[in-house]
Each structure stands twice: as structure tokens, then as C-alpha cells.
């Protein structure tokens, strides 16, 4: 009985020692991993901060203004001015096109029949394409501000 | 101890008992009983003491644990560290960012590297010096070769390196050239809002790190806050709007050039919350490279908050407000404006001949010095000074800038009648444009005091009342007519889409050698818009403007500061989200545009 107890406790001690050893190494490995993650996080934060600074630098008002002036031909961006505001009654909406749903459907079915499958393109002929509503003619030509 | 001395059988009592024929053993029994009781008492006391000690030990133990738990719970969670960084620097940049009211970055920290040299580790000092001179054109090869071969063991070479420069230095392959990590303060918008931000520099410097310290502006005013590590990287949010600030500065710079002024200042403030939306002072500087100079003409001088000037007729509003508030006059009362008025000093005259009499309303609209001086005579110097003080015009503004807090307005003793009269129209009293902006906001917002602030606010201020709401409405009507009526002095600020009210002020500049210059003025326009329901106050000041487009040079504020202010309002009002007034029958004027 006594011998049995000795053996059991010895095995217990050995087991615990192994467990402690294992856990110690696992802990150290985890700590190393945490350190690595923190390093990565630190790098990411630094990068984020750099990107934010770059974003702010690229979006600085002086540069944006220069860009709008340089690209005025294409974009026609103007400084916000009170004249640009209106009330709804002043907006020249395009006249709505009278539409006959029945006629549209019949035209559409004809068009679809006309498409030759061999062409391999699925779509309307250009003259059949639905008309994109053009905005009302511009009544005021913006000038390039000094 | 006393027990030992008391015998069990005290002889006198035994003898006494025997003499009376009593049993002496009773005495012994009693004595024994007493001793036993004493012993018990002693034991109980000792046990109590022990219990107390044990209880105290437990209490101390639990208190320690409790306190520790509390500190752990209350302290901010530990920031992740950059591993390998033994200095313990926090991962998040140690100095907080500064944002505008919409979250756009005004100031930010960047990691860079500083370059230093340790000549004793150098392999080839001459080649190192030559290499550095190639990379940095401002370094002289001969000078640095001399340094590298000298006795000293340490030199700072450059404070901040760009990554390209750092790589180039790396490529020199010189072991005596070393890098130290640095934080650098970056102002991505350049000179925009320079006077608000101020600038930062290095405090204590070491190889591993350097302290970034605010030098001026909010960087200095909030230095402790920005450096507080408990913030965890939360930014400081200012009341400034970057877009509006940029637009204001641009229009002001254009106006300053057109009017040939040598300096200009503008401040835009919310009349309810006291938030400063834009604050521009020209000439300005780049806070990334803050100039060292100082002085009232320099780039780093903040004309809005730091400069005190005689702001002239803008002060007439204060005199009239007080006369109305005291019930001395109503806007329709007629005042004798025949000049000149004299009381020892210079005679007081109007700029133009305005006739013999004017209503109080028109004294402001047409800017009569004589009329205002007469009102001041009725009010009296003591009450006048008290009212100006109540409006905050006689003490430094509480704006969060180091420069603003030390600047003290100057006033000549109003107990002398002549001083009281000149102060009534803004001479003999010097304040900053910011003071005037705050006072105009207080008078027109319904009559409650507003103090300017640079921090974003979530609600209106409800300060002490300075004038009644009725007087505030009367003042707004007068300010509106200064702009809206053709006889008003500020008709050039009339805008088709926004109702503007305001008061001009033109003051001769004092000559440092005594007296005033004949041909140098400070022109100011203090305006409120939209005047029917004031939201913002804008004060524009031009230093020595001169409009030379006419036959003779025009210097009055009506010709100089007013059109500049009008253009600023036209530009910033849509950005502020103010609804333009649109006439129903106006021609179609809708143009595509965006900004």
C-alpha cells in the first residue's frame, strides 16, 4: 500500500513537472507572439498615421484649388456661391416624353426579333437605344474666376 | 502587579475577624475570587486586543486588494508597445492630433529619424563629410570634416530626415553616422490657420527620443492636454472650419493686395456659441517652419487676438446701445450734432458735414462723432467704462491662445470728459478686433454676453445679459440700415442674397513720435449676418489701406474694409449653410456648380 502511494505520487509529481514545463514554454511562445502582434500593430498604426497625414496633405485647400483651376476645362468646378442656389420653381426640368407603353412593347419585340444571333452582341441598335434625357440648356456660362 | 502585594490573608483583617469571632477563611475566599476575576478580565482584554490586531490585519489586506482592484479597473488599459522599444514609448503617437470642427487634420505627428554622428566610430571622416554634403546641399563638406576629426565625440547633423535622405545616408555605409527616432509635427495645410495653430519645436532631446513642445498658438495653450497620454490618441477638436478658414484667408489676401494694405485681419465668430469659425491674420507664415522674429509687424504676429488698435467708429454701437439700454434715448430721438465740440483737447468734428440734427438711429447710420459724443456726455464716464468692461472690452479675451491672454486693452481715463467723448466713437481706447467681434456678438444675439472660444461647442452660451432683447433688436435694425441705406457708410457690403448689417470704423494710426498720422488709418468693418436673425459676426480690419482707383486716394473703411468683408460673406455664407434669399421672380440663375 505504501509503495503504491509512493509510485502514484511520484508519477503525479512527474506529470505535474511535465505540465509546468510545457505551460512555461507555451506561455513564453504566446508572449513572443503577442510581442510580434504588438510590433505589427505599431507598424500598422505608424503606417495609418502616415497615410492620414498624406491624405490631409493631398487634400489641403491650396492644392485642391490649384487642381480645380488646372482642370476647369473638363470639370468646370466653381466656388460655392449664393447665385448657385435656387428654389424648386426655378429649375428648368426637361419636358417629360409622352410614352405609350403598348407601342414601346411592340417596338421592343420587333427590335429583339431583328437582332441577328450570329452577331453575338446583345443590345439595341444605336437609334433604338432609349433616349437619355438631356438636361435643359445651360442658361449661364460660368466664367473662370480670377 | 498590585495583586502580588496584596496577601491572600491580610494579617490586619484576619486578626480583626478573629477578634470578632468570624471565620478568617472567608476573607481568603473573597480574596481568591477577586484575583480570579482580575485574571479573567486580563485574559479577556488580551484576547480582545488580539482580535483587534487580527481584524486590522485582515482589513489592511482587504483594503490593499480592494485598492489594487480599483486602480486596475480605473487606469486606462495598457497601450500595446512597439516591441524592442525599450524606452517604453506608447504605440499611439505621444502628441495628440489637432482636428478642425469637421474632423479634418490640422496638425499631426509623424515618425521620422534624426541623424547624428559619433566621430570615434568613423572609418573615413572625410568621405562621410563629403557624402553628407552631397545629400544635404546646405551642409559644407570642409566644415563637417573639421568637426568629424575634432575631439568631440557627438554631433547632431540633421533633425528630420525624409525616407529618401535616410536611405542615401545608409548607402554611405559609414558606421559613425547613426539614426535616432524622432516625432515630427506636421501641418499638412501649410500656412492656413497658422496663427491659430502656432507651431511646435523640440524640447529635451535624446538619442532615442525627443520631446515635442508647443511653441505658440493652440499648440502651446493646450500643450499639457495634447501631451496627456491618458487621451489614447483622441484628437483636439477646434471650432475652426478648414474650408471656411481657407476661403477667408484667400479673400482677405486678395482684398489686402487690392487695397494696398500692409496687414489685414479677419475673425468670423458664431454669435450664439462664441465659436471662432475662422481667424485670419496677414501676413502669415508656415507653422511647419515657424519664423523666429517677433514684433507687431511680423509674420507671426496675430493681428486679430494680439494686436490692439483704436478701432474707431465701430465703438459707436456700444455708446448707442448703452444710451438705449439706460433708457436715456430711443432710436427716434433727435440729437443736436452741430460741431465742433470742445473740451480742452482737439475739437470733435464729423468727417463730413451731416447737418444740424440727426435721430439716434441716423447718428449710427451716418456715423456722427458729435452725436455720439453728446450721448457719452449724458451717460457719463463712469457708467461708460462700466458698460465697456461688462462687454469684455477692457480685459484680455479668454480665447485659448497664449498671445490673446496677455494682451491688455488700453483706455484713457474716461473720468475726463474729453476722453469719455472720444472713447464714445472709438478713439483713446485700443482693443483687438476679437474684442469687438465678441462685443458685437453679445449685443446682437439678443443681448447675452458671449466669450470667444477656439474649441468646438455643442450648444449656445447663455452668459449674463448685457442689453435687453428689445434693445438688441433696435441695434440690429440700425446695423442693417448702415448697410442697406444709401446714406449709410457701408453700402458696399450690400449683398443680393444675404442681409448684412454692420458698422464701419476708420481711425488714424497713432504716430509713435506723438500725435496721429494724416494719411495712415486702420479701417475696420464689424458686421453681423444675416442681420434679421444673426448667426455670425465678421470683423475685418485693414492696416493702412488705400484705394487708389478713384481720383483721390480713399482710405475710409466704407471704401476699403467694407467691400472686402462683403466678399468674404458672399464666399463663406454658402459654406456656413446659410440659406440665401431668393426673389421669386428673379431670372433663372441656376448654374451647375459644386465646390
XYZ file of C-alpha atoms in Angstrom:
741
model
C 0.000 0.000 0.000
C 2.729 2.379 0.979
C 4.721 1.518 -2.137
C 1.654 2.076 -4.284
C 1.161 5.517 -2.762
C 4.819 6.382 -3.379
C 4.595 5.319 -7.001
C 1.369 7.194 -7.577
C 2.701 10.377 -6.020
C 5.955 10.064 -7.977
C 4.013 9.704 -11.196
C 1.898 12.669 -10.112
C 4.984 14.801 -9.465
C 6.483 13.815 -12.825
C 3.223 14.608 -14.589
C 2.919 17.981 -12.919
C 6.540 18.794 -13.689
C 5.948 17.982 -17.348
C 2.801 20.065 -17.342
C 4.572 23.016 -15.732
C 7.451 22.774 -18.193
C 5.069 22.602 -21.140
C 2.964 25.505 -19.902
C 6.034 27.603 -19.274
C 7.158 27.180 -22.864
C 3.671 27.773 -24.198
C 3.427 30.954 -22.174
C 6.732 32.190 -23.494
C 5.706 31.354 -27.035
C 2.427 33.221 -26.572
C 4.260 36.208 -25.127
C 6.540 36.235 -28.146
C 3.527 36.107 -30.396
C 1.889 38.955 -28.515
C 5.066 40.948 -28.908
C 5.111 40.278 -32.598
C 1.468 41.272 -32.922
C 2.164 44.441 -30.995
C 5.065 45.172 -33.276
C 2.815 44.636 -36.277
C 0.141 46.798 -34.701
C 2.691 49.500 -34.035
C 3.802 49.355 -37.642
C 0.205 49.470 -38.821
C -0.548 52.453 -36.620
C 2.514 54.227 -37.892
C 1.527 53.498 -41.458
C -2.036 54.619 -40.789
C -0.794 57.843 -39.300
C 1.470 58.387 -42.300
C -1.404 57.724 -44.691
C -3.670 60.092 -42.790
C -1.022 62.772 -42.964
C -0.573 62.150 -46.671
C -4.325 62.253 -47.224
C -4.564 65.541 -45.365
C -1.600 66.890 -47.324
C -3.063 65.861 -50.675
C -6.450 67.337 -49.722
C -5.132 70.650 -48.479
C -7.316 73.509 -49.701
C -4.497 75.216 -51.616
C -3.796 72.131 -53.699
C -7.459 71.418 -54.362
C -7.933 74.985 -55.555
C -4.994 74.692 -57.924
C -6.398 71.432 -59.240
C -9.822 72.924 -59.906
C -8.197 75.784 -61.799
C -5.990 73.405 -63.808
C -8.915 71.161 -64.677
C -11.509 73.845 -65.200
C -11.926 72.994 -68.895
C -13.028 69.485 -68.074
C -14.733 69.720 -64.711
C -15.982 73.317 -64.589
C -15.885 73.293 -60.804
C -16.736 76.643 -59.328
C -16.523 78.109 -55.896
C -19.756 77.752 -53.984
C -21.694 80.981 -54.476
C -25.130 82.138 -53.377
C -26.163 82.517 -57.043
C -25.974 78.765 -57.416
C -28.916 78.282 -55.095
C -32.434 78.432 -56.351
C -35.897 77.441 -55.411
C -37.519 74.403 -56.906
C -39.768 76.534 -59.146
C -36.717 77.944 -60.902
C -35.348 74.628 -62.033
C -35.921 74.009 -65.733
C -36.873 70.374 -65.722
C -36.859 68.576 -69.062
C -40.300 68.138 -70.583
C -41.350 64.553 -69.880
C -41.562 62.459 -73.053
C -45.044 61.199 -73.775
C -44.827 57.454 -73.614
C -47.175 54.812 -74.886
C -46.347 51.599 -73.095
C -48.144 49.438 -75.662
C -46.180 50.941 -78.570
C -42.918 50.573 -76.700
C -43.570 46.906 -76.128
C -44.384 46.191 -79.733
C -41.312 48.122 -80.899
C -39.185 46.278 -78.442
C -40.378 42.880 -79.591
C -39.684 43.866 -83.194
C -36.243 45.061 -82.278
C -35.500 41.895 -80.438
C -36.567 39.860 -83.448
C -34.313 41.905 -85.709
C -31.163 41.190 -83.760
C -29.170 38.628 -85.579
C -27.969 35.926 -83.248
C -24.821 35.418 -85.308
C -23.541 38.883 -84.357
C -23.216 37.679 -80.839
C -23.980 41.053 -79.320
C -26.965 41.521 -77.137
C -28.255 45.029 -77.295
C -30.094 47.693 -79.186
C -29.049 49.406 -82.338
C -27.881 52.884 -81.524
C -31.006 54.564 -82.929
C -33.179 52.199 -80.934
C -31.421 52.929 -77.690
C -33.611 54.643 -75.101
C -33.129 58.368 -75.234
C -31.171 59.693 -72.323
C -32.952 62.777 -71.115
C -30.750 65.764 -71.855
C -30.683 68.434 -69.178
C -32.119 71.776 -70.108
C -29.796 74.033 -71.997
C -27.471 75.885 -69.716
C -28.594 79.446 -69.350
C -25.462 80.825 -67.828
C -21.925 80.195 -68.910
C -19.651 80.012 -65.882
C -16.607 82.178 -66.204
C -13.238 81.339 -64.810
C -12.992 83.318 -61.640
C -9.854 85.384 -61.202
C 1.248 43.680 39.980
C -0.727 45.096 42.812
C -2.156 41.609 43.378
C 1.153 40.239 44.428
C 1.472 42.838 47.047
C -1.942 42.137 48.470
C -1.550 38.996 50.512
C -4.222 36.307 50.436
C -4.647 36.573 54.128
C -4.047 40.188 55.162
C -2.985 39.991 58.777
C -4.884 43.008 59.986
C -8.195 41.764 58.638
C -7.562 38.198 59.909
C -6.824 39.500 63.354
C -9.805 41.725 63.180
C -12.028 38.796 62.106
C -10.658 36.597 64.796
C -11.321 39.256 67.366
C -14.941 39.346 66.217
C -15.119 35.544 66.103
C -15.681 35.399 62.335
C -14.159 32.795 60.008
C -10.885 34.145 58.578
C -11.048 31.665 55.649
C -13.968 33.706 54.202
C -11.571 36.583 53.725
C -9.179 34.306 51.890
C -12.010 33.008 49.681
C -13.125 36.507 48.826
C -9.578 37.497 48.031
C -9.141 34.406 45.825
C -12.392 35.174 43.994
C -11.255 38.732 43.348
C -7.935 37.568 41.997
C -9.634 35.070 39.683
C -11.895 37.771 38.373
C -8.950 40.064 37.759
C -7.196 37.274 35.895
C -10.250 36.708 33.705
C -10.505 40.364 32.915
C -6.859 40.402 31.919
C -7.313 37.376 29.666
C -10.348 38.863 28.005
C -8.552 42.135 27.361
C -5.654 40.314 25.790
C -7.999 38.288 23.583
C -9.782 41.430 22.525
C -6.521 43.082 21.625
C -5.500 40.070 19.585
C -8.834 40.022 17.814
C -8.446 43.689 17.027
C -4.945 43.130 15.637
C -6.139 40.248 13.508
C -9.151 42.245 12.326
C -6.865 45.130 11.450
C -4.558 42.811 9.553
C -7.499 41.467 7.562
C -8.813 44.947 6.976
C -5.427 46.080 5.727
C -5.192 43.043 3.499
C -8.644 43.504 2.004
C -8.090 47.232 1.623
C -4.850 46.586 -0.274
C -6.574 44.118 -2.556
C -9.534 46.426 -2.984
C -7.382 49.435 -3.798
C -5.339 47.445 -6.254
C -8.514 46.195 -7.926
C -9.804 49.740 -8.106
C -6.623 51.087 -9.633
C -6.564 48.289 -12.165
C -10.175 48.949 -13.016
C -9.785 52.710 -13.221
C -6.465 53.008 -15.014
C -6.626 53.013 -18.809
C -5.699 49.690 -20.380
C -2.037 49.496 -21.179
C -1.166 50.570 -24.674
C 0.462 47.992 -26.858
C 4.159 48.754 -27.042
C 6.362 48.762 -30.054
C 8.388 45.699 -29.196
C 12.066 46.212 -28.972
C 11.425 49.782 -27.990
C 12.918 49.829 -24.538
C 12.126 53.475 -23.955
C 8.528 52.470 -23.239
C 7.138 54.921 -25.778
C 3.464 54.377 -26.361
C 2.362 52.921 -29.638
C -0.024 55.757 -30.300
C 1.777 58.966 -31.150
C 2.591 60.717 -27.908
C 1.237 64.076 -29.011
C -2.417 64.210 -29.975
C -3.567 65.404 -33.386
C -5.459 68.642 -33.882
C -8.605 68.486 -35.997
C -10.945 71.109 -37.356
C -14.649 71.050 -36.494
C -15.352 68.566 -39.282
C -12.534 66.210 -38.358
C -10.054 67.379 -40.993
C -6.460 67.152 -39.868
C -4.806 70.437 -38.905
C -1.751 69.040 -37.116
C -0.362 65.554 -36.922
C 2.628 63.683 -35.631
C 4.889 61.772 -37.961
C 7.716 59.373 -37.188
C 10.956 60.416 -38.758
C 14.611 59.966 -37.954
C 17.264 62.350 -36.799
C 20.841 61.919 -37.924
C 23.722 62.121 -35.504
C 27.411 61.377 -35.751
C 29.905 59.696 -33.441
C 33.309 60.526 -34.925
C 35.188 57.917 -32.875
C 33.328 55.163 -34.771
C 34.025 56.724 -38.127
C 36.002 54.868 -40.715
C 36.621 57.717 -43.086
C 35.544 61.134 -41.746
C 36.491 62.965 -44.929
C 34.379 60.679 -47.127
C 31.482 60.899 -44.650
C 31.581 64.694 -44.698
C 31.745 64.744 -48.488
C 28.858 62.271 -48.716
C 26.695 64.298 -46.340
C 27.402 67.452 -48.301
C 26.218 65.660 -51.433
C 22.973 64.534 -49.778
C 22.251 67.769 -47.938
C 23.195 70.775 -50.067
C 23.156 73.068 -47.042
C 25.976 71.201 -45.294
C 29.559 72.232 -46.104
C 31.956 69.331 -46.572
C 35.005 71.133 -45.186
C 33.188 72.329 -42.082
C 31.900 68.853 -41.223
C 35.228 67.182 -41.967
C 36.766 69.501 -39.420
C 34.062 68.597 -36.909
C 34.401 64.864 -37.530
C 38.159 64.991 -36.946
C 37.846 67.122 -33.805
C 37.958 65.913 -30.228
C 34.225 65.940 -29.655
C 32.524 62.580 -29.654
C 28.973 63.546 -30.621
C 27.250 65.818 -33.149
C 23.662 66.289 -34.231
C 23.692 66.537 -38.012
C 20.022 66.842 -39.030
C 16.774 66.982 -37.064
C 14.352 65.389 -39.504
C 15.220 63.145 -42.428
C 12.942 62.149 -45.254
C 12.959 58.415 -46.031
C 14.939 59.081 -49.231
C 17.580 61.068 -47.374
C 17.774 58.356 -44.744
C 18.359 55.716 -47.396
C 21.033 57.857 -49.021
C 22.844 58.219 -45.687
C 22.517 54.473 -45.168
C 24.136 53.928 -48.511
C 27.205 55.869 -47.408
C 27.929 52.843 -45.247
C 29.590 54.895 -42.527
C 29.251 53.256 -39.068
C 29.782 56.586 -37.290
C 26.558 58.056 -38.739
C 23.556 56.939 -36.705
C 19.816 57.498 -36.695
C 17.616 58.340 -33.746
C 13.823 58.017 -33.955
C 12.017 61.321 -33.829
C 8.477 62.536 -33.827
C 7.849 65.424 -36.121
C 4.905 67.810 -36.012
C 3.350 68.208 -39.442
C 0.862 70.872 -40.504
C -0.443 69.458 -43.785
C -2.356 72.604 -44.763
C 0.706 74.837 -44.759
C 0.073 78.439 -43.777
C -3.708 78.023 -43.427
C -4.744 78.753 -39.840
C -1.091 79.400 -38.982
C -1.839 81.892 -36.227
C -4.288 79.539 -34.560
C -2.020 76.517 -34.642
C 1.153 78.380 -33.759
C 3.821 75.751 -34.116
C 5.887 73.234 -32.223
C 9.533 72.557 -31.642
C 11.741 70.152 -29.755
C 12.192 70.355 -26.018
C 14.628 67.958 -24.386
C 16.415 65.895 -26.976
C 17.974 62.480 -26.576
C 19.283 59.894 -28.966
C 16.262 57.604 -28.523
C 13.522 60.197 -28.484
C 12.815 63.899 -28.334
C 10.072 65.854 -26.694
C 7.762 67.840 -28.978
C 6.722 71.081 -27.301
C 4.144 73.623 -28.454
C 5.733 76.977 -29.198
C 2.686 79.179 -29.872
C -0.998 79.119 -30.674
C -3.169 76.237 -29.509
C -0.088 74.014 -29.596
C 1.225 75.987 -26.648
C -2.130 76.727 -24.998
C -3.115 73.050 -24.922
C 0.414 71.666 -24.571
C -0.389 69.687 -21.421
C -3.622 68.359 -22.887
C -2.003 67.318 -26.168
C 0.769 65.502 -24.319
C -1.559 63.713 -21.913
C -1.006 60.000 -22.577
C -4.360 59.107 -20.997
C -6.094 60.542 -24.072
C -5.120 57.463 -26.032
C -4.714 59.380 -29.276
C -8.012 61.283 -29.147
C -7.626 64.490 -31.180
C -8.168 68.057 -30.031
C -11.159 69.355 -31.988
C -11.145 73.067 -32.718
C -14.065 75.270 -33.696
C -12.242 76.260 -36.896
C -13.681 75.115 -40.222
C -10.786 74.455 -42.578
C -12.667 75.254 -45.796
C -14.070 78.494 -44.426
C -10.723 79.433 -42.954
C -9.041 78.878 -46.327
C -11.709 80.889 -48.179
C -11.491 83.727 -45.649
C -7.716 83.888 -45.887
C -7.816 83.865 -49.671
C -10.387 86.635 -49.982
C -8.639 88.647 -47.286
C -5.288 88.290 -49.044
C -6.896 89.436 -52.297
C -8.510 92.392 -50.536
C -5.285 93.313 -48.806
C -3.466 93.386 -52.157
C -6.238 95.405 -53.840
C -6.352 97.950 -51.035
C -2.558 98.196 -50.798
C -2.765 97.428 -47.097
C 0.282 96.255 -45.239
C -1.664 93.976 -42.946
C -5.126 92.547 -42.587
C -7.130 90.649 -40.036
C -10.470 88.909 -40.083
C -12.370 86.948 -37.486
C -15.598 85.054 -38.035
C -17.473 84.034 -34.934
C -20.713 82.295 -34.076
C -22.856 84.822 -32.180
C -24.533 82.185 -30.028
C -21.827 79.724 -29.106
C -18.840 82.059 -29.322
C -17.014 79.583 -31.549
C -14.388 81.180 -33.744
C -15.031 79.653 -37.177
C -12.197 81.427 -38.955
C -9.413 83.664 -37.760
C -7.045 85.110 -40.335
C -4.147 87.463 -39.870
C -1.956 88.569 -42.718
C 0.915 88.426 -43.406
C 1.107 84.869 -42.193
C 3.710 82.110 -42.030
C 4.093 78.379 -42.366
C 3.826 76.692 -38.955
C 5.993 73.856 -40.288
C 8.812 76.375 -40.300
C 7.887 78.950 -37.718
C 9.846 82.201 -38.075
C 11.825 83.380 -35.094
C 11.059 87.085 -35.389
C 8.560 88.866 -33.237
C 7.038 92.328 -33.165
C 3.797 93.917 -34.233
C 4.642 93.927 -37.952
C 5.994 90.390 -38.188
C 4.510 87.323 -39.794
C 3.914 85.525 -36.535
C 2.043 88.458 -35.012
C -1.624 87.660 -34.614
C -3.414 90.862 -35.569
C -6.791 89.507 -34.517
C -6.038 88.463 -30.973
C -2.699 90.053 -30.201
C -2.876 93.445 -31.850
C -4.659 96.273 -30.056
C -5.771 99.131 -32.246
C -8.041 102.095 -31.973
C -10.939 100.671 -33.903
C -12.767 103.936 -34.413
C -16.443 104.296 -35.122
C -17.215 100.613 -34.552
C -17.375 101.703 -30.904
C -20.339 103.973 -31.609
C -22.590 100.941 -31.371
C -21.544 100.446 -27.755
C -22.326 104.058 -26.821
C -25.722 103.941 -28.524
C -26.500 100.520 -27.030
C -25.826 101.902 -23.575
C -27.923 105.016 -24.179
C -30.834 102.830 -25.299
C -30.366 100.311 -22.501
C -30.301 103.048 -19.846
C -33.495 104.458 -21.322
C -31.855 107.835 -21.997
C -32.869 107.801 -25.643
C -34.982 105.934 -28.141
C -33.785 105.411 -31.723
C -36.131 108.165 -32.936
C -34.946 110.874 -30.551
C -33.262 113.814 -32.232
C -29.758 114.864 -31.253
C -28.042 118.165 -31.935
C -24.949 117.402 -33.979
C -23.619 120.880 -34.581
C -19.907 120.869 -34.126
C -17.276 121.302 -33.162
C -17.446 120.096 -29.590
C -14.585 121.233 -27.422
C -13.324 120.277 -24.007
C -9.713 121.220 -23.775
C -8.339 118.799 -26.342
C -8.796 118.562 -30.070
C -12.178 119.782 -31.305
C -14.595 117.000 -32.177
C -15.987 117.205 -35.677
C -17.749 114.914 -38.077
C -15.933 113.502 -41.088
C -18.464 115.164 -43.379
C -20.951 117.881 -42.558
C -24.060 115.943 -41.561
C -26.344 118.910 -40.907
C -27.678 120.225 -37.632
C -29.543 117.340 -36.132
C -29.972 113.605 -36.568
C -32.020 110.908 -34.920
C -30.143 108.443 -32.725
C -30.766 105.854 -35.439
C -29.106 108.049 -38.058
C -26.229 109.007 -35.770
C -25.128 105.405 -36.164
C -26.157 105.042 -39.806
C -24.272 108.188 -40.869
C -21.584 107.815 -38.203
C -21.706 111.154 -36.427
C -18.867 111.715 -33.963
C -20.548 114.759 -32.473
C -23.838 112.940 -31.922
C -22.124 110.007 -30.221
C -20.037 112.335 -28.065
C -23.208 114.063 -26.922
C -24.652 110.706 -25.914
C -21.459 109.947 -23.989
C -21.833 113.257 -22.127
C -25.280 112.150 -20.990
C -24.074 108.698 -19.993
C -21.032 109.890 -18.089
C -17.540 108.398 -17.913
C -18.060 106.025 -15.000
C -21.086 104.289 -16.452
C -19.443 104.259 -19.880
C -16.378 102.470 -18.551
C -18.508 100.004 -16.582
C -20.510 99.110 -19.699
C -17.401 98.611 -21.843
C -15.978 96.432 -19.087
C -19.199 94.428 -18.932
C -18.871 93.778 -22.669
C -15.379 92.421 -22.024
C -13.665 95.219 -23.932
C -11.328 96.248 -21.142
C -9.820 92.897 -20.184
C -7.923 90.242 -22.159
C -10.180 87.890 -24.111
C -10.418 84.340 -22.779
C -9.567 82.940 -26.229
C -7.365 79.863 -25.927
C -4.240 81.416 -27.400
C -1.262 82.387 -25.269
C -0.940 85.627 -27.199
C -4.562 86.634 -26.554
C -4.395 86.200 -22.807
C -1.580 88.603 -22.167
C -2.810 91.423 -24.355
C -4.499 94.087 -22.336
C -6.759 96.659 -23.994
C -5.821 100.250 -23.288
C -8.203 103.019 -22.350
C -7.679 106.637 -21.431
C -9.264 107.719 -18.178
C -12.958 108.215 -19.030
C -13.492 110.388 -15.974
C -12.120 113.247 -18.055
C -14.939 114.453 -20.251
C -12.831 114.789 -23.402
C -11.654 111.200 -23.060
C -15.172 109.963 -22.447
C -16.315 111.757 -25.597
C -13.538 110.382 -27.810
C -13.941 106.871 -26.394
C -17.604 107.024 -27.418
C -16.505 106.912 -31.057
C -13.538 104.613 -30.585
C -10.577 106.916 -30.081
C -8.460 106.794 -26.957
C -9.391 103.165 -26.466
C -7.451 100.308 -28.061
C -8.746 96.786 -28.308
C -8.162 93.805 -30.536
C -10.569 93.055 -33.415
C -11.523 89.924 -31.484
C -12.811 92.058 -28.597
C -15.034 93.963 -30.988
C -16.282 90.732 -32.577
C -17.256 89.315 -29.184
C -18.949 92.567 -28.139
C -20.913 92.768 -31.420
C -21.976 89.158 -30.956
C -23.132 89.880 -27.403
C -25.151 92.930 -28.451
C -26.844 91.425 -31.493
C -27.572 87.852 -30.407
C -30.414 89.011 -28.197
C -28.269 90.683 -25.605
C -26.373 87.991 -23.700
C -22.621 88.041 -23.225
C -20.589 85.723 -25.444
C -16.964 84.845 -24.871
C -14.936 83.676 -27.857
C -13.540 80.163 -27.861
C -11.455 78.042 -30.214
C -12.891 74.729 -29.070
C -15.853 73.128 -30.744
C -19.016 73.669 -28.695
C -22.217 71.720 -28.770
C -24.529 74.418 -27.530
C -25.072 78.135 -27.231
C -23.599 80.109 -24.406
C -26.058 81.631 -22.012
C -23.992 84.385 -20.500
C -25.149 87.253 -18.324
C -27.457 89.732 -20.016
C -25.830 92.949 -21.252
C -28.772 94.573 -23.060
C -32.453 93.706 -23.271
C -33.770 91.740 -26.278
C -35.680 94.845 -27.401
C -32.520 96.971 -27.463
C -30.717 94.165 -29.286
C -33.410 94.228 -31.976
C -33.141 98.037 -32.273
C -29.364 97.747 -32.672
C -29.808 95.135 -35.399
C -32.172 97.455 -37.255
C -29.577 100.263 -37.077
C -26.770 97.996 -38.241
C -28.937 96.832 -41.111
C -29.562 100.407 -42.234
C -25.842 101.256 -42.104
C -25.534 98.761 -44.963
C -28.973 98.873 -46.546
C -29.498 102.630 -46.832
C -27.705 104.668 -49.432
C -26.735 107.273 -46.848
C -25.171 104.523 -44.687
C -21.399 104.231 -44.529
C -21.255 100.560 -45.510
C -23.476 100.376 -48.566
C -20.755 98.474 -50.454
C -21.451 95.438 -48.287
C -24.956 95.134 -49.661
C -25.322 91.612 -50.993
C -28.194 90.414 -53.116
C -28.545 87.116 -51.291
C -27.758 87.813 -47.655
C -28.924 90.653 -45.449
C -25.825 92.118 -43.794
C -25.615 94.636 -41.010
C -22.514 96.293 -39.678
C -20.638 99.384 -38.649
C -17.560 100.880 -40.189
C -14.671 102.350 -38.295
C -11.772 104.397 -39.602
C -9.157 105.500 -37.111
C -5.997 107.481 -37.776
C -2.934 105.497 -36.804
C -1.071 106.861 -33.829
C 2.375 108.142 -34.651
C 4.967 106.665 -32.288
C 6.530 110.121 -32.128
C 3.268 111.582 -30.826
C 0.006 112.600 -32.416
C -1.612 110.833 -35.337
C -0.605 110.200 -38.954
C -2.527 112.203 -41.509
C -2.525 109.542 -44.179
C -2.381 106.217 -42.358
C -5.520 104.625 -40.997
C -6.845 101.411 -39.549
C -10.065 100.602 -41.370
C -12.479 98.212 -39.702
C -15.836 96.763 -40.586
C -17.699 94.871 -37.895
C -20.594 93.020 -39.449
C -23.384 90.702 -38.480
C -25.166 88.375 -40.871
C -27.901 87.517 -41.582
C -28.912 90.666 -39.744
C -32.582 89.687 -39.348
C -31.546 86.588 -37.391
C -27.864 86.957 -36.531
C -25.802 83.795 -36.788
C -22.294 85.045 -37.374
C -20.266 88.138 -36.764
C -17.361 89.039 -39.011
C -14.802 91.724 -38.199
C -12.381 92.769 -40.923
C -9.524 95.147 -40.197
C -7.125 96.534 -42.763
C -3.881 98.182 -41.728
C -3.046 101.254 -43.821
C -5.388 100.534 -46.736
C -5.571 102.900 -49.662
C -7.988 102.538 -52.531
C -6.295 104.434 -55.323
C -8.742 103.535 -58.083
C -10.611 106.836 -57.782
C -9.434 110.355 -58.446
C -8.101 110.724 -54.923
C -6.922 108.037 -52.558
C -9.749 106.723 -50.391
C -8.886 105.281 -47.032
C -12.152 105.185 -45.108
C -13.471 101.793 -44.081
C -16.517 102.226 -46.302
C -14.263 102.072 -49.358
C -11.710 99.537 -48.101
C -12.746 97.142 -45.336
C -16.417 97.026 -46.318
C -16.059 95.563 -49.838
C -13.541 93.024 -48.548
C -15.919 91.957 -45.776
C -18.791 91.801 -48.268
C -16.826 89.459 -50.500
C -15.854 87.277 -47.527
C -19.508 86.989 -46.514
C -20.537 86.198 -50.103
C -17.969 83.401 -50.179
C -18.393 81.876 -46.735
C -22.143 82.217 -46.166
C -22.993 79.294 -48.504
C -20.226 77.269 -46.872
C -21.750 78.038 -43.486
C -25.014 76.589 -44.713
C -26.911 79.865 -44.614
C -29.950 79.901 -46.839
C -29.673 82.636 -49.478
C -32.621 84.919 -50.002
C -34.014 84.300 -53.464
C -36.535 86.526 -55.099
C -39.347 84.533 -56.653
C -39.385 86.481 -59.875
C -35.641 86.524 -60.322
C -34.396 85.375 -63.672
C -33.320 81.795 -63.905
C -29.881 81.773 -62.474
C -29.360 78.157 -61.639
C -25.933 77.145 -62.796
C -24.301 73.818 -62.329
C -21.544 74.146 -59.854
C -20.019 72.431 -56.959
C -17.195 73.009 -54.642
